[in-house]
Coordinates of N, CA and C in Angstrom, one line a residue:
M1 N 3.7 23.7 -28.2 CA 2.3 23.6 -27.5 C 2.0 25.3 -27.1
Y2 N 2.7 25.6 -26.5 CA 2.4 27.1 -26.0 C 1.9 28.2 -27.0
G3 N 2.4 27.9 -28.0 CA 2.1 29.0 -28.8 C 1.0 29.0 -30.2
T4 N 0.3 27.8 -29.9 CA -0.8 27.8 -30.5 C -2.7 28.2 -30.4
G5 N -2.3 28.8 -29.2 CA -3.4 29.0 -28.9 C -4.3 28.1 -27.7
A6 N -5.4 28.4 -27.8 CA -6.6 28.0 -26.9 C -7.1 26.7 -27.7
L7 N -7.0 25.1 -26.8 CA -7.8 24.3 -27.7 C -9.3 24.4 -28.2
A8 N -9.4 23.8 -29.6 CA -10.4 24.4 -30.2 C -11.7 23.8 -29.2
E9 N -13.1 24.3 -29.3 CA -13.9 23.6 -28.6 C -14.6 22.8 -29.6
Q10 N -14.8 21.9 -29.1 CA -15.2 20.4 -29.9 C -16.5 19.8 -29.2
E11 N -17.3 19.1 -29.5 CA -18.3 18.5 -29.1 C -17.9 16.7 -28.4
C12 N -18.4 16.5 -27.1 CA -17.9 15.3 -26.7 C -18.9 14.5 -25.9
A13 N -19.9 13.7 -26.6 CA -20.9 13.3 -25.6 C -20.7 12.5 -25.2
E14 N -21.0 12.4 -24.0 CA -20.5 11.4 -22.5 C -21.5 10.3 -23.1
K15 N -21.1 8.9 -22.6 CA -21.9 7.9 -23.0 C -22.1 7.7 -21.7
S16 N -23.2 6.5 -21.3 CA -23.8 6.5 -20.3 C -23.1 5.4 -19.5
V17 N -23.2 5.4 -18.2 CA -22.6 4.8 -17.5 C -23.2 4.2 -16.1
K18 N -22.6 3.1 -15.5 CA -23.4 2.3 -14.4 C -22.7 2.3 -13.1
D19 N -23.3 2.8 -12.1 CA -22.5 2.3 -11.0 C -21.8 0.8 -10.8
G20 N -20.6 0.9 -10.4 CA -20.2 -0.8 -10.3 C -19.9 -1.6 -11.6
D21 N -20.3 -1.2 -12.5 CA -19.9 -1.3 -14.1 C -19.0 -1.5 -14.5
P22 N -17.9 -2.3 -14.7 CA -17.1 -2.1 -15.3 C -17.2 -1.7 -16.8
A23 N -17.8 -2.5 -17.7 CA -18.4 -2.5 -19.1 C -18.6 -1.0 -19.6
S24 N -19.4 -0.7 -18.8 CA -20.2 0.8 -19.2 C -19.1 1.6 -18.9
A25 N -18.1 1.9 -17.9 CA -17.4 2.4 -17.8 C -16.2 2.8 -18.5
K26 N -15.9 1.5 -19.3 CA -14.5 1.1 -20.5 C -15.6 1.5 -21.8
K27 N -16.7 1.8 -22.0 CA -17.1 2.3 -22.9 C -17.1 3.9 -22.7
Y28 N -17.5 4.1 -21.6 CA -17.4 6.0 -21.0 C -16.1 6.1 -21.3
L29 N -15.2 5.9 -20.9 CA -13.8 6.7 -20.7 C -13.2 6.1 -22.2
T30 N -13.3 5.5 -23.2 CA -13.2 5.0 -24.4 C -13.6 6.7 -25.5
A31 N -14.9 6.4 -25.0 CA -15.6 7.7 -26.1 C -14.8 8.9 -25.5
V32 N -14.0 9.0 -24.1 CA -13.9 10.5 -23.8 C -12.2 10.5 -24.4
L33 N -11.4 9.2 -24.2 CA -10.5 8.9 -25.2 C -10.4 9.5 -26.8
N34 N -11.2 9.3 -27.3 CA -11.7 9.6 -28.9 C -11.8 11.3 -28.8
C35 N -12.3 11.6 -27.7 CA -12.4 12.8 -27.7 C -11.1 13.8 -27.5
L36 N -10.3 13.2 -26.9 CA -8.8 13.5 -26.3 C -7.9 13.5 -27.5
N37 N -8.3 12.1 -28.3 CA -7.3 12.0 -29.2 C -7.4 13.2 -30.4
A38 N -9.1 13.2 -30.8 CA -9.0 14.5 -31.8 C -8.7 15.9 -31.4
S39 N -8.9 16.1 -30.1 CA -8.3 17.4 -29.6 C -7.1 17.9 -29.6
W40 N -6.5 17.1 -29.2 CA -4.6 17.0 -28.8 C -4.0 16.8 -30.1
K41 N -4.7 16.2 -31.0 CA -3.9 15.8 -32.5 C -4.2 17.2 -33.3
T42 N -5.2 18.1 -33.3 CA -5.5 19.3 -34.1 C -4.5 20.4 -33.4
H43 N -4.3 20.1 -31.9 CA -3.8 21.3 -31.5 C -2.2 21.1 -31.7
L44 N -1.7 19.6 -31.5 CA -0.5 19.7 -31.3 C 0.4 19.5 -32.8
E45 N -0.3 19.0 -34.1 CA 0.0 19.5 -35.5 C -0.3 20.6 -35.6
A46 N -0.4 21.5 -35.1 CA -0.5 22.9 -35.7 C 0.3 23.7 -35.2
A47 N 1.0 23.0 -34.2 CA 2.3 23.3 -33.4 C 3.5 22.6 -33.8
G48 N 3.0 21.8 -35.3 CA 4.5 21.7 -35.6 C 4.6 20.3 -34.9
L49 N 3.9 19.8 -33.8 CA 4.5 18.4 -33.3 C 4.0 17.2 -34.0
Q50 N 4.8 16.1 -33.9 CA 4.2 14.7 -34.4 C 3.4 14.2 -33.5
F51 N 2.2 13.9 -34.0 CA 0.9 13.0 -33.1 C 0.9 11.6 -33.2
T52 N 0.5 10.9 -31.9 CA 0.8 9.6 -31.9 C -0.3 9.4 -30.9
K53 N -1.1 8.2 -31.3 CA -2.2 7.8 -30.2 C -1.4 7.3 -29.0
P54 N -1.9 7.5 -27.6 CA -1.6 6.3 -26.8 C -1.8 5.2 -26.9
V55 N -1.3 4.2 -26.0 CA -2.0 3.0 -25.8 C -2.9 2.9 -25.0
V56 N -4.1 2.3 -24.7 CA -4.8 2.7 -23.4 C -5.5 1.0 -23.1
K57 N -5.0 0.7 -21.6 CA -5.2 -0.6 -21.5 C -6.3 -0.8 -19.9
F58 N -7.0 -1.5 -19.7 CA -8.1 -1.2 -18.9 C -8.3 -2.5 -17.9
Y59 N -8.1 -2.6 -16.7 CA -7.9 -3.4 -15.7 C -8.8 -3.5 -15.0
T60 N -9.9 -5.1 -14.3 CA -10.5 -4.8 -13.3 C -9.9 -5.4 -12.4
K61 N -8.7 -6.2 -12.6 CA -8.0 -6.8 -11.4 C -6.5 -5.9 -11.9
A62 N -5.9 -5.4 -10.7 CA -4.4 -4.6 -11.1 C -3.1 -5.4 -11.4
P63 N -2.5 -5.1 -12.3 CA -1.5 -5.8 -12.6 C -0.6 -6.2 -11.8
A64 N 0.2 -7.2 -11.5 CA 1.2 -7.0 -10.4 C 2.2 -6.0 -11.0
R65 N 2.4 -5.9 -12.0 CA 3.7 -4.9 -12.4 C 3.3 -4.2 -13.5
F66 N 3.3 -2.5 -13.6 CA 3.4 -2.2 -15.1 C 4.5 -1.1 -15.1
C67 N 5.1 -1.0 -16.3 CA 6.0 0.0 -16.6 C 7.6 -0.1 -15.7
G68 N 7.4 -1.5 -15.2 CA 8.8 -1.9 -14.5 C 8.8 -1.5 -12.7
H69 N 7.0 -1.0 -12.5 CA 6.9 -1.0 -10.9 C 5.6 -1.7 -10.6
K70 N 5.7 -2.0 -9.4 CA 4.2 -2.3 -9.0 C 3.3 -1.6 -8.9
F71 N 2.1 -2.2 -9.6 CA 0.5 -1.3 -9.5 C 0.2 -0.7 -8.0
G72 N 0.4 -1.4 -7.6 CA 0.1 -1.3 -6.2 C -1.5 -0.9 -5.9
D73 N -2.1 0.0 -5.0 CA -3.4 0.5 -4.9 C -4.0 1.6 -5.8
S74 N -2.9 2.0 -7.1 CA -3.1 3.1 -8.2 C -4.3 3.1 -8.7
E75 N -5.3 3.9 -9.4 CA -6.2 3.9 -10.0 C -5.6 3.8 -11.2
A76 N -4.6 4.8 -11.3 CA -4.1 4.7 -12.9 C -2.5 5.2 -13.0
W77 N -2.0 4.5 -14.0 CA -0.8 4.8 -14.8 C -0.5 5.4 -15.6
H78 N 0.6 5.9 -15.9 CA 0.9 6.0 -17.3 C 2.4 6.0 -17.6
C79 N 2.8 5.2 -18.6 CA 4.2 4.8 -18.9 C 4.8 5.7 -20.2
P80 N 6.0 6.3 -19.8 CA 6.2 7.1 -20.9 C 7.1 6.3 -21.6
E81 N 7.6 5.4 -21.3 CA 8.6 4.5 -22.4 C 7.3 3.7 -23.5
S82 N 6.6 3.3 -23.1 CA 5.9 2.8 -24.2 C 4.3 3.3 -24.4
R83 N 4.4 4.5 -24.2 CA 3.6 5.4 -24.1 C 2.0 5.0 -23.9
T84 N 1.9 4.4 -22.6 CA 0.8 3.1 -22.5 C 0.3 3.7 -21.1
I85 N -1.3 4.0 -21.1 CA -2.1 4.3 -19.9 C -2.8 3.1 -19.5
A86 N -2.8 2.7 -18.2 CA -3.2 1.8 -17.6 C -4.4 2.1 -16.7
I87 N -5.4 2.0 -16.7 CA -6.9 2.2 -15.5 C -7.6 1.1 -14.9
R88 N -7.5 1.3 -13.8 CA -7.8 -0.1 -12.8 C -9.2 0.4 -12.8
L89 N -10.7 -0.2 -13.0 CA -11.7 -0.1 -13.1 C -12.2 -1.1 -11.6
H90 N -12.1 -0.6 -10.3 CA -12.2 -1.0 -9.2 C -13.4 -0.4 -8.7
K91 N -13.8 -1.3 -7.7 CA -14.9 -1.0 -7.2 C -15.1 0.5 -6.4
N92 N -14.0 0.8 -5.7 CA -14.3 2.4 -5.3 C -14.1 3.5 -6.4
L93 N -13.6 3.1 -7.6 CA -13.5 4.1 -8.4 C -15.2 3.9 -9.4
L94 N -15.6 3.1 -9.1 CA -17.1 3.2 -10.0 C -18.3 3.1 -8.7
Q95 N -18.3 3.7 -8.1 CA -18.8 4.0 -6.7 C -20.0 4.8 -7.4
N96 N -19.6 6.4 -7.8 CA -20.1 7.3 -7.8 C -19.7 8.0 -9.6
T97 N -20.6 7.2 -10.4 CA -19.8 7.2 -11.5 C -21.0 8.6 -12.7
G98 N -21.6 9.4 -11.9 CA -22.6 10.2 -12.3 C -21.6 11.6 -12.4
D99 N -20.1 11.7 -11.6 CA -19.6 13.3 -11.4 C -18.8 12.9 -12.5
L100 N -17.9 13.8 -12.4 CA -16.8 13.9 -13.5 C -15.5 13.5 -13.4
Y101 N -15.7 12.6 -12.3 CA -14.4 12.3 -12.0 C -13.6 11.1 -13.0
L102 N -14.3 10.5 -13.6 CA -14.0 9.4 -14.8 C -13.3 10.3 -15.7
L103 N -13.9 11.1 -16.0 CA -13.4 12.5 -17.3 C -12.6 13.1 -17.0
H104 N -12.2 13.4 -16.0 CA -11.1 13.7 -15.4 C -10.3 13.2 -15.3
L105 N -10.3 11.7 -14.6 CA -8.9 10.9 -14.4 C -8.6 10.5 -15.9
M106 N -9.4 10.7 -16.9 CA -8.6 10.2 -18.3 C -7.8 11.2 -19.1
S107 N -8.5 12.6 -18.6 CA -7.8 13.5 -18.8 C -6.2 13.8 -18.7
Q108 N -6.6 13.6 -17.1 CA -5.1 13.7 -16.6 C -4.4 12.7 -17.1
M109 N -4.4 11.6 -17.2 CA -3.6 10.4 -17.6 C -2.8 10.9 -19.0
Y110 N -4.0 11.4 -19.6 CA -3.8 11.8 -21.5 C -2.8 12.7 -21.1
A111 N -3.0 14.1 -19.9 CA -1.6 15.0 -20.4 C -0.6 14.5 -20.2
Y112 N -0.4 13.7 -19.3 CA 1.1 13.0 -19.5 C 1.3 12.5 -20.6
H113 N 0.7 12.1 -21.4 CA 1.0 11.5 -23.0 C 1.1 13.0 -23.7
V114 N 0.5 14.0 -23.4 CA 0.7 15.2 -24.1 C 2.2 15.6 -24.0
Q115 N 2.3 15.8 -22.6 CA 4.0 16.2 -22.2 C 5.0 15.3 -23.2
E116 N 4.8 14.2 -23.3 CA 5.8 13.4 -23.9 C 5.8 14.0 -25.2
L117 N 4.5 13.8 -26.0 CA 4.9 14.1 -27.1 C 5.1 15.7 -27.3
A118 N 5.2 16.5 -26.4 CA 6.0 17.9 -26.9 C 7.3 18.2 -26.3
G119 N 7.5 17.1 -25.8 CA 9.5 16.9 -25.3 C 9.6 17.3 -23.9
I120 N 8.3 17.6 -23.4 CA 8.6 17.6 -21.6 C 9.0 17.1 -20.9
G121 N 8.3 16.0 -21.2 CA 8.6 14.5 -20.2 C 9.9 14.0 -20.5
E122 N 10.8 14.2 -21.6 CA 11.7 13.7 -21.8 C 12.9 14.9 -21.2
A123 N 12.4 15.9 -21.1 CA 13.2 17.5 -20.7 C 13.4 17.0 -19.0
Y124 N 12.2 16.9 -18.4 CA 12.0 17.1 -17.1 C 12.8 15.5 -16.4
R125 N 13.1 14.5 -16.8 CA 13.6 13.4 -16.5 C 15.3 13.4 -17.0
A126 N 15.5 14.7 -17.8 CA 17.1 14.8 -18.0 C 17.4 16.1 -17.0
A127 N 16.4 16.7 -16.5 CA 16.9 18.0 -15.9 C 17.8 17.5 -14.6
P128 N 18.7 18.2 -14.2 CA 19.7 18.0 -13.0 C 18.9 18.8 -12.0
Y129 N 19.2 18.4 -10.8 CA 18.9 18.7 -9.3 C 19.9 18.6 -8.0
K130 N 19.8 19.6 -7.3 CA 21.0 19.7 -6.6 C 20.7 18.7 -5.4
N131 N 19.6 18.5 -4.6 CA 19.2 17.5 -3.7 C 17.4 17.1 -3.7
T132 N 17.4 16.4 -3.0 CA 15.8 15.8 -2.9 C 14.7 16.8 -2.9
S133 N 14.8 18.0 -2.1 CA 14.1 18.8 -2.6 C 13.7 19.6 -3.5
E134 N 15.0 19.7 -4.2 CA 14.6 20.3 -5.4 C 14.1 19.3 -6.6
L135 N 14.4 18.0 -6.5 CA 13.9 16.5 -7.3 C 12.4 16.9 -6.8
N136 N 12.1 17.0 -5.9 CA 10.4 16.5 -5.5 C 9.8 18.0 -6.3
E137 N 10.5 19.3 -6.4 CA 9.7 20.3 -6.6 C 9.7 20.5 -8.3
Q138 N 10.5 19.5 -8.9 CA 10.3 19.0 -10.5 C 9.1 18.2 -10.4
H139 N 9.1 17.6 -9.7 CA 8.1 16.2 -9.8 C 7.2 17.0 -9.8
R140 N 6.7 17.9 -8.8 CA 5.5 18.4 -8.4 C 5.4 19.5 -9.9
R141 N 6.1 20.1 -10.5 CA 6.4 21.3 -11.8 C 5.7 20.4 -12.8
H142 N 5.8 19.1 -12.9 CA 5.0 17.8 -13.6 C 3.9 17.4 -13.9
S143 N 3.9 17.0 -12.7 CA 2.7 16.5 -11.9 C 1.5 17.9 -11.9
L144 N 1.7 19.1 -11.7 CA 0.8 20.2 -11.7 C 0.4 20.8 -13.1
Q145 N 1.2 20.4 -14.2 CA 0.9 20.9 -15.3 C 0.2 19.7 -15.7
M146 N 0.5 18.7 -15.6 CA -0.6 17.7 -16.1 C -2.2 18.0 -15.4
D147 N -2.1 18.7 -14.5 CA -3.5 19.0 -13.7 C -4.0 19.7 -14.4
C148 N -3.3 21.2 -15.0 CA -3.6 22.1 -16.0 C -4.1 21.9 -17.1
L149 N -3.6 21.0 -17.9 CA -3.7 20.4 -18.9 C -5.1 19.9 -19.0
A150 N -5.2 18.9 -18.0 CA -6.3 18.1 -17.9 C -7.5 19.4 -18.0
G151 N -7.2 20.1 -17.3 CA -8.2 21.4 -16.8 C -8.7 21.8 -18.5
V152 N -7.6 22.1 -19.4 CA -7.8 22.9 -20.9 C -8.8 22.0 -21.5
F153 N -8.6 20.6 -21.4 CA -9.2 19.6 -22.3 C -10.5 20.0 -22.1
I154 N -11.1 19.7 -20.4 CA -12.3 20.2 -20.3 C -13.0 21.3 -20.2
K155 N -12.2 22.2 -20.3 CA -12.6 23.8 -20.8 C -12.9 23.5 -22.3
S156 N -12.5 22.7 -23.2 CA -12.8 22.7 -24.8 C -13.9 21.7 -25.1
V157 N -14.4 20.8 -23.9 CA -15.5 20.6 -24.3 C -16.8 20.6 -23.4
W158 N -17.0 21.5 -22.4 CA -17.8 21.8 -21.3 C -19.1 22.1 -22.0
S159 N -19.0 22.6 -22.7 CA -20.1 23.4 -23.6 C -21.3 22.0 -24.0
S160 N -20.5 20.9 -24.1 CA -21.4 19.9 -24.8 C -21.5 19.0 -23.8
L161 N -21.0 18.9 -22.5 CA -21.3 18.1 -21.6 C -22.8 18.2 -21.2
E162 N -23.1 19.7 -21.2 CA -24.5 19.9 -20.6 C -24.4 19.4 -19.1
R163 N -23.3 19.9 -18.5 CA -23.3 19.6 -16.9 C -23.3 20.8 -16.2
P164 N -23.9 21.1 -15.0 CA -24.1 22.7 -14.1 C -22.7 22.8 -13.5
V165 N -22.5 23.8 -13.5 CA -21.0 24.1 -12.8 C -20.8 23.9 -11.4
S166 N -22.2 23.1 -10.7 CA -21.6 22.4 -9.7 C -21.1 21.2 -9.8
N167 N -20.9 20.3 -10.9 CA -20.1 19.4 -10.8 C -18.9 19.8 -11.2
W168 N -18.8 20.6 -12.0 CA -17.0 21.3 -11.5 C -16.5 21.9 -10.3
N169 N -17.4 21.9 -9.8 CA -16.9 22.7 -8.2 C -16.8 21.2 -7.5
H170 N -17.8 20.3 -7.7 CA -17.5 18.9 -6.7 C -16.2 18.5 -6.9
L171 N -16.0 18.3 -8.5 CA -14.8 17.9 -8.6 C -13.7 18.8 -8.2
M172 N -13.3 19.7 -7.9 CA -12.5 20.7 -7.3 C -12.4 20.5 -6.1
G173 N -13.3 20.2 -5.5 CA -13.3 19.5 -4.1 C -12.4 18.1 -3.7
M174 N -12.8 17.4 -4.7 CA -12.2 16.0 -4.7 C -10.7 16.2 -5.2
V175 N -10.3 17.2 -5.9 CA -8.9 16.8 -6.2 C -8.1 18.1 -5.1
K176 N -8.8 18.6 -4.6 CA -8.1 19.3 -3.3 C -7.9 18.3 -2.6
D177 N -8.9 17.5 -1.9 CA -8.5 16.0 -1.2 C -7.7 14.8 -1.6
T178 N -7.1 15.5 -2.5 CA -5.7 14.1 -3.6 C -4.5 14.9 -3.1
G179 N -4.1 16.5 -2.7 CA -2.7 16.8 -2.7 C -2.2 16.1 -1.7
D180 N -1.0 16.2 -1.6 CA 0.3 15.9 -1.1 C 0.3 15.6 0.5
V181 N 0.0 14.7 1.0 CA -0.1 14.5 2.8 C 1.3 15.1 3.7
K182 N 0.7 15.9 4.6 CA 2.3 16.1 5.3 C 3.1 14.8 6.0
G183 N 4.1 15.2 5.9 CA 4.8 13.9 6.2 C 5.5 12.9 5.3
K184 N 4.9 13.3 4.3 CA 5.5 12.4 2.9 C 5.7 13.1 2.2
D185 N 6.4 12.2 1.0 CA 7.1 12.8 -0.3 C 5.8 14.0 -0.9
R186 N 6.7 14.9 -1.3 CA 5.6 16.3 -1.7 C 6.0 16.2 -2.9
V187 N 5.3 15.0 -4.2 CA 5.8 15.0 -5.5 C 4.6 15.5 -6.3
Y188 N 3.4 15.8 -5.7 CA 2.3 16.1 -6.3 C 1.4 17.5 -6.3
G189 N 2.0 18.3 -5.3 CA 1.6 19.2 -5.0 C 0.3 19.3 -3.7
K190 N 0.5 20.1 -3.0 CA -1.2 20.5 -2.2 C -2.1 20.5 -2.9
G191 N -3.0 20.5 -2.0 CA -4.6 20.2 -2.3 C -4.9 21.8 -3.3
A192 N -4.4 22.7 -2.6 CA -4.6 24.2 -3.4 C -4.1 24.5 -4.3
S193 N -2.6 23.6 -4.6 CA -1.9 24.0 -5.3 C -2.4 22.9 -6.6
R194 N -3.2 22.0 -6.8 CA -3.8 21.2 -7.5 C -4.8 22.0 -8.4
V195 N -5.4 22.1 -7.2 CA -6.7 23.3 -7.8 C -6.9 24.4 -8.1
H196 N -5.6 25.2 -7.7 CA -4.7 26.3 -8.9 C -4.8 26.3 -9.7
W197 N -3.8 25.1 -10.4 CA -3.4 24.8 -11.8 C -4.7 24.2 -12.5
S198 N -5.4 23.4 -11.8 CA -6.3 22.9 -12.4 C -7.6 23.7 -13.1
K199 N -7.8 24.6 -11.9 CA -8.7 25.8 -12.6 C -8.0 26.8 -13.7
Q200 N -6.9 27.3 -13.2 CA -6.0 28.1 -14.3 C -6.1 27.4 -16.1
G201 N -6.2 26.2 -16.1 CA -6.5 25.5 -17.3 C -7.9 25.5 -17.9
Y202 N -8.7 25.2 -17.1 CA -10.0 25.1 -17.3 C -10.5 27.1 -17.7
A203 N -10.0 28.0 -17.1 CA -10.4 29.3 -17.2 C -9.6 29.6 -18.5
T204 N -8.7 29.3 -19.0 CA -8.1 29.9 -20.0 C -8.5 29.0 -21.3
G205 N -8.2 27.9 -21.0 CA -8.4 26.6 -22.3 C -7.0 26.6 -22.8
D206 N -5.9 27.1 -22.6 CA -5.2 27.5 -23.6 C -3.6 26.8 -22.4
P207 N -3.0 25.7 -23.2 CA -2.2 25.0 -22.7 C -0.6 26.0 -22.0
A208 N -0.6 27.6 -22.9 CA 0.3 28.5 -22.7 C 0.1 28.8 -21.1
S209 N -0.9 28.4 -20.3 CA -1.2 29.0 -19.3 C -0.8 27.8 -18.1
C210 N -0.2 26.6 -19.0 CA 0.4 25.8 -17.6 C 1.7 25.4 -17.8
N211 N 2.6 27.1 -18.3 CA 3.9 26.4 -17.7 C 4.1 26.5 -16.4
T212 N 4.2 25.6 -15.7 CA 4.5 25.5 -14.4 C 6.1 25.1 -14.1
W213 N 6.7 25.0 -15.4 CA 8.1 25.2 -15.3 C 8.6 26.7 -15.1
A214 N 7.9 27.4 -15.2 CA 8.2 28.9 -15.3 C 7.8 29.9 -14.2
A215 N 6.9 29.1 -13.3 CA 6.3 29.5 -12.2 C 7.2 29.4 -10.8
S216 N 6.8 30.6 -10.0 CA 7.7 30.5 -9.0 C 7.3 29.2 -8.1
P217 N 8.4 28.9 -6.9 CA 8.3 27.9 -6.3 C 7.1 27.8 -5.6
A218 N 6.5 28.9 -5.0 CA 5.5 29.2 -4.3 C 4.1 28.3 -5.1
K219 N 4.0 28.9 -6.0 CA 2.8 28.6 -6.8 C 3.0 26.9 -7.4
V220 N 3.8 26.3 -7.1 CA 4.2 24.8 -6.8 C 4.5 24.0 -6.1
S221 N 4.0 24.6 -5.0 CA 4.3 24.2 -3.4 C 3.2 22.8 -3.1

């Protein structure tokens, strides 16, 4: 995956979506999913990797359990065992659908699928660790790579979105606000770290720039 160069640029026309409307949000996300399938299929097969599409399920009400866990208040989950993505089209998610958040969310969940196809997910789960601190760092490396790969995809379709750069800047502001909270498990990365890796993927458009596993601990804090 790292040796095949940047993702090829492609057209990805966004479907219209209405605030508060799960049906139009589902159509929008399905269109983005089709772009993701086409883009990553080309890239991964060029790298000699087998490609399969993920299963994607949309919910207006969260299921009690998903992938053996409580779904809770999460917006989305990726299940590595079944290669399934679940997205909950809840009220708050659909409040301001004109920004890049929906596209970014689907790109993030798909990045987890890409990690599985590349063998990274399996290696991550099998990696040894000495203590909770080291385990959490591995969680962050996995999650921050997901942020970076989402940025890679967005870069590959950016010119076709016909959006102003202010939309990207606004998205990065939202990403910064979703970093790890002080006093809780640090498994996703600080807001600044999430922005750093998202921007790195977007700047290069190349999965090779997303090797968080080779980064220094300071870069995955």
